[in-house]
Each structure stands twice: as structure tokens, then as C-alpha cells.
């Protein structure tokens, strides 16, 4: 029988959202410049992207991660997810823009509001489930400036977003982000575990954790030894603070393989 994640969804902290333990990252649906994957790739066409999303849904995935900085990702998802909005928990971001092959950052209140309203239009929806601040690495300075978080809190009160937090790069930033925010996106994989204290804090305080780069952007899959993909997921799901891992694949076979690994681990743990 095909392994799926139906029945294995879990709460994203106290947001009220229930997410699949594996989510779909969509950098590769919209951008092929300035990325650090082990090998080159071709951005999927609409038929391939539609098949990928249908496969994800069939496998019990309801979590999808995008960002204004992922090229055409948001706009394409708006079109591809038309008519199935309610089946998905959509995570997007604010703060980073990617233009002409270059990243530019703007965490001002004006840009934050403009960016969220633009994401709503691009994604053809009236609410984003989660919005994360897309850090440039200066996590603490971004949050201490207050503008971006205050604007996200306002947008939450207005009902345009359901939850917010930080996709950061430092343990200190993740911890600060969780004091007021609902969730954090952290890097956590076989090679990088510096942000583990953020996951510990989230577990103790009912906050949500989404893991990015769970497979070290694909480099973990090339590690020597038995089944590095399984070992990567075992590491994540051994921590009760992890709500879900966003894995950025455009290959439906990898997607099924990843779902089978995660389902086996979680079913063994229950
Ligand atoms: N907020 C941020 O600052 C930030 C930064 C980075 C990423 N993210 C989010 O997190 C997502 C994931 O990050 P990521 O894409 O950098 O890294 P990742 O999920 O660790 O790795 C993705 C890479 O692994 C490969 N892969 C996946 N499953 C595989 C399998 N079973 N066997 C072999 N290779 C496999 C994929 O190639 P195939 O396509 O060939 O499967 C892809 O190149 C992104 O898409 C994005 O949504 C956020």
C-alpha cells in the first residue's frame, strides 16, 4: 500500500493550523538563478507543476512554502491552486525581493504591507496562513527595529494573515522571533544544528517550527552511508518541537520517497 501523510497532520504551534509533517518548498517552481543545489535543473512547466501539486496532495501534503523572492513562484501557485485554496496551508514571506539576479531587502512597515497585499493578489486569495520575515542574516537588528513585526501583527488583526514569524539564520534571532511571533523557520539538518535551541524553545512554549533545508539543499542526499534521506528525517522528527519540514523537490519520485520515509518514522513513533 502506498504510504501517505493523511492522518499524520500536526498542529503548527497554537496557530490553529494543522500541517502535514512534510511541506512542499517552491523555490524551484519559480527561480533558477542564485540557488545552491548540487546540480542544475529546469523550472517545471505548468503541466509538470500541476502534476507535482496533485501528487503532493494525493500523498497527504497540505503545506506549501513560497516567497516573493522565489521568482514567479507565488504567481504560478495562484494560478495552479485556483479552486483548491482551502486544501492548502500557504506560507509566504516578506522582506526579500529578488530582481535581475540580485537580492534586495526591505523590512519597513510600508514595504511589509505592500508585500503582503501583493502576495494576496498573486496567490489569488484573501488570506495567507503564515507570513515569515525573510531574513538577510541580521535577525536581531530586523526584529529590534520593530516595524516589520508590528505591521505583521496589524495584518493579523485585520485577518489578512493568520500567523507570522521569522525565517531566520541565527539561534538568537529565532528565539527573539518566537517571543512575540507564532512560529519560526529554522535550518536543521545532518550538517547544521546551530538553531536547535529555537526548536527546544518552541516545544516548551507551544510555538510552531518549520524546518528549511532539511536535506541541506540536496547535499545531504549525497552523503556516504546508508539512506541519508531517512537519516535526515529521523533527526528532525526525533524532536517533538518540529511541526513540519519544507522540502524543495520538483521530482514526484523524490516526493513519494520522502513521504514514505517520513510516514515510516512517524508511524513507528506513535
Ligand atoms: N526562508 C528561507 O530563507 C529559505 C531558504 C531556503 C529554503 N527555504 C524553503 O525551504 C525549501 C527547502 O529548501 P531547499 O530547497 O534549499 O533545500 P532542501 O529541501 O533541503 O533540498 C532540496 C533539494 O533536495 C533534492 N531532493 C529532495 N528530495 C530528494 C530525494 N529523495 N533524493 C535526492 N534528492 C532529493 C531536491 O532535488 P529534486 O528537485 O531533484 O528532488 C532539491 O534540489 C525551499 O524550497 C524553500 O521553500 C526557505
CSV table of C-alpha atoms and ligand atoms in Angstrom, one decimal:
chain,number,residue,atom,x,y,z
A,1,UNK,CA,0.0,0.0,0.0
A,2,UNK,CA,1.2,3.5,-0.9
A,3,UNK,CA,2.5,5.4,2.2
A,4,UNK,CA,0.9,8.8,2.7
A,5,UNK,CA,0.7,11.5,5.3
A,6,UNK,CA,-3.1,11.5,5.6
A,7,UNK,CA,-3.8,11.2,9.3
A,8,UNK,CA,-0.3,12.4,10.3
A,9,UNK,CA,-1.0,16.1,10.3
A,10,UNK,CA,0.0,18.1,13.4
A,11,UNK,CA,-0.6,21.4,14.9
A,12,UNK,CA,1.6,24.4,13.9
A,13,UNK,CA,2.1,25.6,17.5
A,14,UNK,CA,-1.0,27.3,18.7
A,15,UNK,CA,-1.9,28.9,15.4
A,16,UNK,CA,-4.9,26.5,15.0
A,17,UNK,CA,-3.4,25.3,11.7
A,18,UNK,CA,-2.9,21.6,11.1
A,19,UNK,CA,0.0,20.9,8.8
A,20,UNK,CA,1.4,17.8,7.1
A,21,UNK,CA,4.9,16.9,8.5
A,22,UNK,CA,6.3,17.4,5.1
A,23,UNK,CA,5.6,20.5,3.1
A,24,UNK,CA,6.5,21.4,-0.4
A,25,UNK,CA,9.1,24.1,-1.0
A,26,UNK,CA,8.7,26.0,-4.2
A,27,UNK,CA,11.9,27.9,-5.0
A,28,UNK,CA,12.5,25.6,-8.0
A,29,UNK,CA,9.0,26.3,-9.4
A,30,UNK,CA,9.9,30.0,-9.9
A,31,UNK,CA,13.6,30.6,-9.8
A,32,UNK,CA,16.8,29.1,-11.2
A,33,UNK,CA,19.3,31.9,-10.5
A,34,UNK,CA,21.3,32.4,-7.3
A,35,UNK,CA,20.5,28.9,-5.9
A,36,UNK,CA,22.8,26.4,-4.3
A,37,UNK,CA,21.6,23.0,-5.4
A,38,UNK,CA,24.2,20.2,-6.2
A,39,UNK,CA,23.1,20.2,-9.8
A,40,UNK,CA,21.3,22.4,-12.3
A,41,UNK,CA,17.6,22.0,-13.1
A,42,UNK,CA,14.9,23.2,-15.5
A,43,UNK,CA,11.9,25.0,-14.0
A,44,UNK,CA,8.9,22.7,-14.4
A,45,UNK,CA,6.3,23.8,-17.0
A,46,UNK,CA,2.7,24.2,-16.0
A,47,UNK,CA,1.8,20.5,-16.7
A,48,UNK,CA,4.7,19.3,-14.7
A,49,UNK,CA,4.0,21.7,-11.8
A,50,UNK,CA,0.3,20.7,-11.8
A,51,UNK,CA,1.3,17.0,-11.6
A,52,UNK,CA,3.7,17.7,-8.8
A,53,UNK,CA,1.0,19.6,-6.8
A,54,UNK,CA,-1.6,16.8,-7.5
A,55,UNK,CA,0.9,14.2,-6.4
A,56,UNK,CA,1.7,16.2,-3.2
A,57,UNK,CA,-2.0,16.4,-2.4
A,58,UNK,CA,-2.6,12.8,-3.1
A,59,UNK,CA,0.3,11.9,-0.7
A,60,UNK,CA,-1.4,13.9,2.1
A,61,UNK,CA,0.7,17.1,1.8
A,62,UNK,CA,-1.2,20.3,2.6
A,63,UNK,CA,1.7,22.6,3.4
A,64,UNK,CA,3.3,24.8,0.7
A,65,UNK,CA,6.0,27.3,1.1
A,66,UNK,CA,6.7,30.3,-1.2
A,67,UNK,CA,8.1,33.8,-1.2
A,68,UNK,CA,8.2,37.0,-3.2
A,69,UNK,CA,11.9,36.2,-3.6
A,70,UNK,CA,11.3,32.9,-5.4
A,71,UNK,CA,10.9,34.4,-8.8
A,72,UNK,CA,7.5,33.5,-10.3
A,73,UNK,CA,6.6,31.0,-7.6
A,74,UNK,CA,3.8,33.0,-5.9
A,75,UNK,CA,2.2,34.0,-9.2
A,76,UNK,CA,2.3,30.5,-10.6
A,77,UNK,CA,0.9,29.0,-7.4
A,78,UNK,CA,-2.0,31.5,-7.6
A,79,UNK,CA,-2.9,30.1,-11.0
A,80,UNK,CA,-2.1,26.4,-10.2
A,81,UNK,CA,-4.0,26.3,-6.9
A,82,UNK,CA,-7.1,28.1,-8.3
A,83,UNK,CA,-10.2,26.3,-7.0
A,84,UNK,CA,-8.3,24.3,-4.3
A,85,UNK,CA,-7.2,27.1,-1.9
A,86,UNK,CA,-9.0,25.5,1.1
A,87,UNK,CA,-6.9,22.3,0.7
A,88,UNK,CA,-3.6,24.2,1.4
A,89,UNK,CA,-1.8,25.9,4.2
A,90,UNK,CA,0.1,28.6,2.4
A,91,UNK,CA,3.3,30.1,3.9
A,92,UNK,CA,4.9,33.1,2.2
A,93,UNK,CA,7.4,35.7,3.3
A,94,UNK,CA,8.2,39.4,3.4
A,95,UNK,CA,11.4,41.4,3.3
A,96,UNK,CA,13.4,39.9,0.4
A,97,UNK,CA,13.0,40.8,-3.2
A,98,UNK,CA,14.9,39.1,-6.0
A,99,UNK,CA,15.4,41.1,-9.1
A,100,UNK,CA,17.8,40.8,-12.0
A,101,UNK,CA,19.6,38.0,-10.2
A,102,UNK,CA,20.1,40.1,-7.1
A,103,UNK,CA,18.5,40.0,-3.6
A,104,UNK,CA,17.4,43.3,-2.0
A,105,UNK,CA,15.9,43.6,1.5
A,106,UNK,CA,13.3,46.0,2.8
A,107,UNK,CA,11.8,45.4,6.3
A,108,UNK,CA,10.0,48.8,6.5
A,109,UNK,CA,6.3,48.9,7.6
A,110,UNK,CA,5.3,50.3,4.2
A,111,UNK,CA,7.0,47.6,2.2
A,112,UNK,CA,5.8,44.9,4.5
A,113,UNK,CA,2.1,45.9,3.9
A,114,UNK,CA,2.7,46.3,0.2
A,115,UNK,CA,4.4,42.9,0.0
A,116,UNK,CA,1.7,41.0,1.9
A,117,UNK,CA,-1.1,42.7,-0.2
A,118,UNK,CA,0.8,41.8,-3.4
A,119,UNK,CA,1.2,38.2,-2.2
A,120,UNK,CA,-2.5,38.0,-1.6
A,121,UNK,CA,-3.1,39.2,-5.2
A,122,UNK,CA,-0.5,36.9,-6.7
A,123,UNK,CA,-1.8,33.9,-4.8
A,124,UNK,CA,-5.4,34.9,-5.6
A,125,UNK,CA,-6.5,34.6,-2.0
A,126,UNK,CA,-7.9,36.8,0.8
A,127,UNK,CA,-5.7,35.4,3.5
A,128,UNK,CA,-2.2,34.0,3.9
A,129,UNK,CA,-1.9,31.3,6.5
A,130,UNK,CA,1.6,32.2,7.6
A,131,UNK,CA,3.9,35.0,6.7
A,132,UNK,CA,7.6,34.8,7.7
A,133,UNK,CA,10.2,37.6,7.7
A,134,UNK,CA,12.7,36.5,5.1
A,135,UNK,CA,15.9,37.4,7.0
A,136,UNK,CA,19.1,38.7,5.3
A,137,UNK,CA,21.1,37.3,8.3
A,138,UNK,CA,20.7,40.3,10.6
A,139,UNK,CA,17.9,38.7,12.5
A,140,UNK,CA,18.2,40.6,15.8
A,141,UNK,CA,18.5,44.1,14.1
A,142,UNK,CA,15.5,43.3,11.9
A,143,UNK,CA,13.3,42.4,14.9
A,144,UNK,CA,14.6,45.1,17.2
A,145,UNK,CA,13.6,47.7,14.6
A,146,UNK,CA,10.0,46.5,15.3
A,147,UNK,CA,8.4,47.8,12.1
A,148,UNK,CA,8.1,44.6,10.3
A,149,UNK,CA,6.7,42.6,13.2
A,150,UNK,CA,4.3,45.4,14.2
A,151,UNK,CA,3.0,45.5,10.7
A,152,UNK,CA,2.5,41.8,10.6
A,153,UNK,CA,0.7,42.0,13.9
A,154,UNK,CA,-1.6,44.6,12.4
A,155,UNK,CA,-2.2,42.5,9.3
A,156,UNK,CA,-3.1,39.6,11.6
A,157,UNK,CA,-5.6,41.7,13.4
A,158,UNK,CA,-7.1,42.6,10.0
A,159,UNK,CA,-7.5,38.9,9.2
A,160,UNK,CA,-5.2,39.1,6.1
A,161,UNK,CA,-2.7,36.7,7.7
A,162,UNK,CA,-3.4,34.0,10.3
A,163,UNK,CA,0.1,33.7,11.8
A,164,UNK,CA,3.6,35.2,11.5
A,165,UNK,CA,7.2,34.6,12.5
A,166,UNK,CA,10.8,34.7,11.2
A,167,UNK,CA,12.7,32.6,8.7
A,168,UNK,CA,16.0,33.4,10.3
A,169,UNK,CA,19.6,32.4,10.3
A,170,UNK,CA,20.7,32.6,13.9
A,171,UNK,CA,19.6,30.9,17.1
A,172,UNK,CA,19.3,34.3,18.9
A,173,UNK,CA,17.1,35.6,16.1
A,174,UNK,CA,14.8,32.5,16.2
A,175,UNK,CA,14.4,32.8,20.0
A,176,UNK,CA,13.6,36.5,19.8
A,177,UNK,CA,11.2,35.9,17.0
A,178,UNK,CA,9.2,33.3,19.0
A,179,UNK,CA,8.7,35.5,22.0
A,180,UNK,CA,6.0,37.6,20.1
A,181,UNK,CA,5.6,35.6,16.9
A,182,UNK,CA,3.7,32.4,16.3
A,183,UNK,CA,6.4,30.3,14.6
A,184,UNK,CA,9.9,30.2,13.1
A,185,UNK,CA,11.5,28.6,10.1
A,186,UNK,CA,14.9,27.2,11.0
A,187,UNK,CA,17.7,25.4,9.2
A,188,UNK,CA,18.2,21.9,10.8
A,189,UNK,CA,19.9,19.0,9.1
A,190,UNK,CA,22.7,16.5,9.5
A,191,UNK,CA,25.2,19.2,8.8
A,192,UNK,CA,23.7,22.3,10.6
A,193,UNK,CA,22.2,22.1,14.0
A,194,UNK,CA,23.0,25.5,15.4
A,195,UNK,CA,19.4,26.6,15.6
A,196,UNK,CA,18.3,23.6,17.7
A,197,UNK,CA,17.7,25.9,20.8
A,198,UNK,CA,14.9,27.6,18.8
A,199,UNK,CA,13.2,24.2,18.4
A,200,UNK,CA,13.6,23.5,22.1
A,201,UNK,CA,12.1,26.8,23.0
A,202,UNK,CA,9.2,26.2,20.6
A,203,UNK,CA,8.5,22.8,22.1
A,204,UNK,CA,8.4,24.3,25.6
A,205,UNK,CA,6.2,27.3,24.7
A,206,UNK,CA,3.7,26.0,22.2
A,207,UNK,CA,5.2,27.7,19.1
A,208,UNK,CA,5.4,26.3,15.6
A,209,UNK,CA,8.6,25.2,13.9
A,210,UNK,CA,9.0,24.7,10.1
A,211,UNK,CA,12.4,23.3,9.1
A,212,UNK,CA,14.0,24.5,5.9
A,213,UNK,CA,16.9,22.8,4.1
A,214,UNK,CA,16.1,19.6,5.9
A,215,UNK,CA,18.2,17.8,3.2
A,216,UNK,CA,20.9,20.6,3.2
A,217,UNK,CA,19.5,21.8,-0.2
A,218,UNK,CA,20.1,18.3,-1.6
A,219,UNK,CA,23.7,17.9,-0.4
A,220,UNK,CA,22.6,15.6,2.4
A,221,UNK,CA,21.3,13.1,-0.2
A,222,UNK,CA,24.9,12.7,-1.4
A,223,UNK,CA,26.3,11.8,2.0
A,224,UNK,CA,28.0,8.5,2.3
A,225,UNK,CA,26.4,5.8,4.4
A,226,UNK,CA,23.0,4.1,4.3
A,227,UNK,CA,19.9,6.1,3.3
A,228,UNK,CA,20.9,9.7,4.1
A,229,UNK,CA,17.4,10.9,3.3
A,230,UNK,CA,15.9,8.6,6.1
A,231,UNK,CA,18.7,9.7,8.5
A,232,UNK,CA,17.9,13.3,7.8
A,233,UNK,CA,14.2,12.9,8.5
A,234,UNK,CA,14.9,10.8,11.6
A,235,UNK,CA,17.0,13.7,13.0
A,236,UNK,CA,14.1,16.2,12.5
A,237,UNK,CA,11.3,14.1,13.8
A,238,UNK,CA,13.1,12.9,16.8
A,239,UNK,CA,12.5,16.5,18.1
A,240,UNK,CA,8.9,17.0,19.3
A,241,UNK,CA,9.2,20.7,18.6
A,242,UNK,CA,9.3,20.2,14.8
A,243,UNK,CA,5.9,20.8,13.2
A,244,UNK,CA,6.9,20.2,9.6
A,245,UNK,CA,9.8,20.1,7.2
A,246,UNK,CA,9.6,22.1,3.9
A,247,UNK,CA,11.5,20.1,1.3
A,248,UNK,CA,12.0,21.7,-2.1
A,249,UNK,CA,11.7,19.0,-4.7
A,250,UNK,CA,10.3,19.2,-8.2
A,251,UNK,CA,10.7,15.4,-8.7
A,252,UNK,CA,7.5,13.5,-7.9
A,253,UNK,CA,9.5,10.3,-7.3
A,254,UNK,CA,11.6,12.1,-4.7
A,255,UNK,CA,8.4,13.4,-3.2
A,256,UNK,CA,6.9,10.0,-2.8
A,257,UNK,CA,10.2,8.6,-1.4
A,258,UNK,CA,10.4,11.4,1.1
A,259,UNK,CA,6.7,10.9,2.2
A,260,UNK,CA,7.3,7.1,2.6
A,261,UNK,CA,10.4,7.8,4.8
A,262,UNK,CA,8.5,10.3,7.0
A,263,UNK,CA,5.4,8.2,7.3
A,264,UNK,CA,7.5,5.2,8.3
A,265,UNK,CA,9.3,7.2,11.0
A,266,UNK,CA,6.1,8.8,12.4
A,267,UNK,CA,4.1,5.6,12.3
A,268,UNK,CA,6.9,3.9,14.3
A,269,UNK,CA,6.9,6.7,16.9
A,270,UNK,CA,3.1,6.5,17.5
B,1,LIG,N1,13.2,31.2,4.2
B,1,LIG,C1,14.4,31.0,3.7
B,1,LIG,O1,15.3,31.8,3.9
B,1,LIG,C2,14.6,29.7,2.9
B,1,LIG,C3,15.8,29.4,2.5
B,1,LIG,C4,16.0,28.3,1.8
B,1,LIG,C5,14.9,27.5,1.6
B,1,LIG,N2,13.6,27.8,2.0
B,1,LIG,C6,12.4,27.0,1.8
B,1,LIG,O2,12.7,25.7,2.1
B,1,LIG,C7,12.6,24.9,1.0
B,1,LIG,C8,13.6,23.8,1.0
B,1,LIG,O3,14.9,24.3,1.0
B,1,LIG,P1,15.9,23.8,-0.2
B,1,LIG,O4,15.2,23.6,-1.4
B,1,LIG,O5,17.1,24.8,-0.2
B,1,LIG,O6,16.6,22.5,0.4
B,1,LIG,P2,16.1,21.0,0.7
B,1,LIG,O7,14.7,20.8,0.8
B,1,LIG,O8,17.0,20.5,1.8
B,1,LIG,O9,16.6,20.2,-0.6
B,1,LIG,C9,16.0,20.3,-1.8
B,1,LIG,C10,16.9,19.6,-2.8
B,1,LIG,O10,17.0,18.2,-2.4
B,1,LIG,C11,16.7,17.4,-3.6
B,1,LIG,N3,15.9,16.3,-3.1
B,1,LIG,C12,14.7,16.3,-2.4
B,1,LIG,N4,14.4,15.0,-2.1
B,1,LIG,C13,15.3,14.2,-2.6
B,1,LIG,C14,15.5,12.8,-2.6
B,1,LIG,N5,14.6,12.0,-2.0
B,1,LIG,N6,16.6,12.3,-3.2
B,1,LIG,C15,17.5,13.1,-3.8
B,1,LIG,N7,17.4,14.4,-3.8
B,1,LIG,C16,16.3,15.0,-3.2
B,1,LIG,C17,15.9,18.3,-4.5
B,1,LIG,O11,16.1,17.9,-5.8
B,1,LIG,P3,14.9,17.4,-6.7
B,1,LIG,O12,14.1,18.6,-7.1
B,1,LIG,O13,15.6,16.7,-7.9
B,1,LIG,O14,14.1,16.4,-5.9
B,1,LIG,C18,16.4,19.7,-4.2
B,1,LIG,O15,17.5,20.0,-5.1
B,1,LIG,C19,12.7,25.8,-0.2
B,1,LIG,O16,12.1,25.3,-1.4
B,1,LIG,C20,12.0,27.0,0.3
B,1,LIG,O17,10.6,26.8,0.2
B,1,LIG,C21,13.5,28.9,2.7
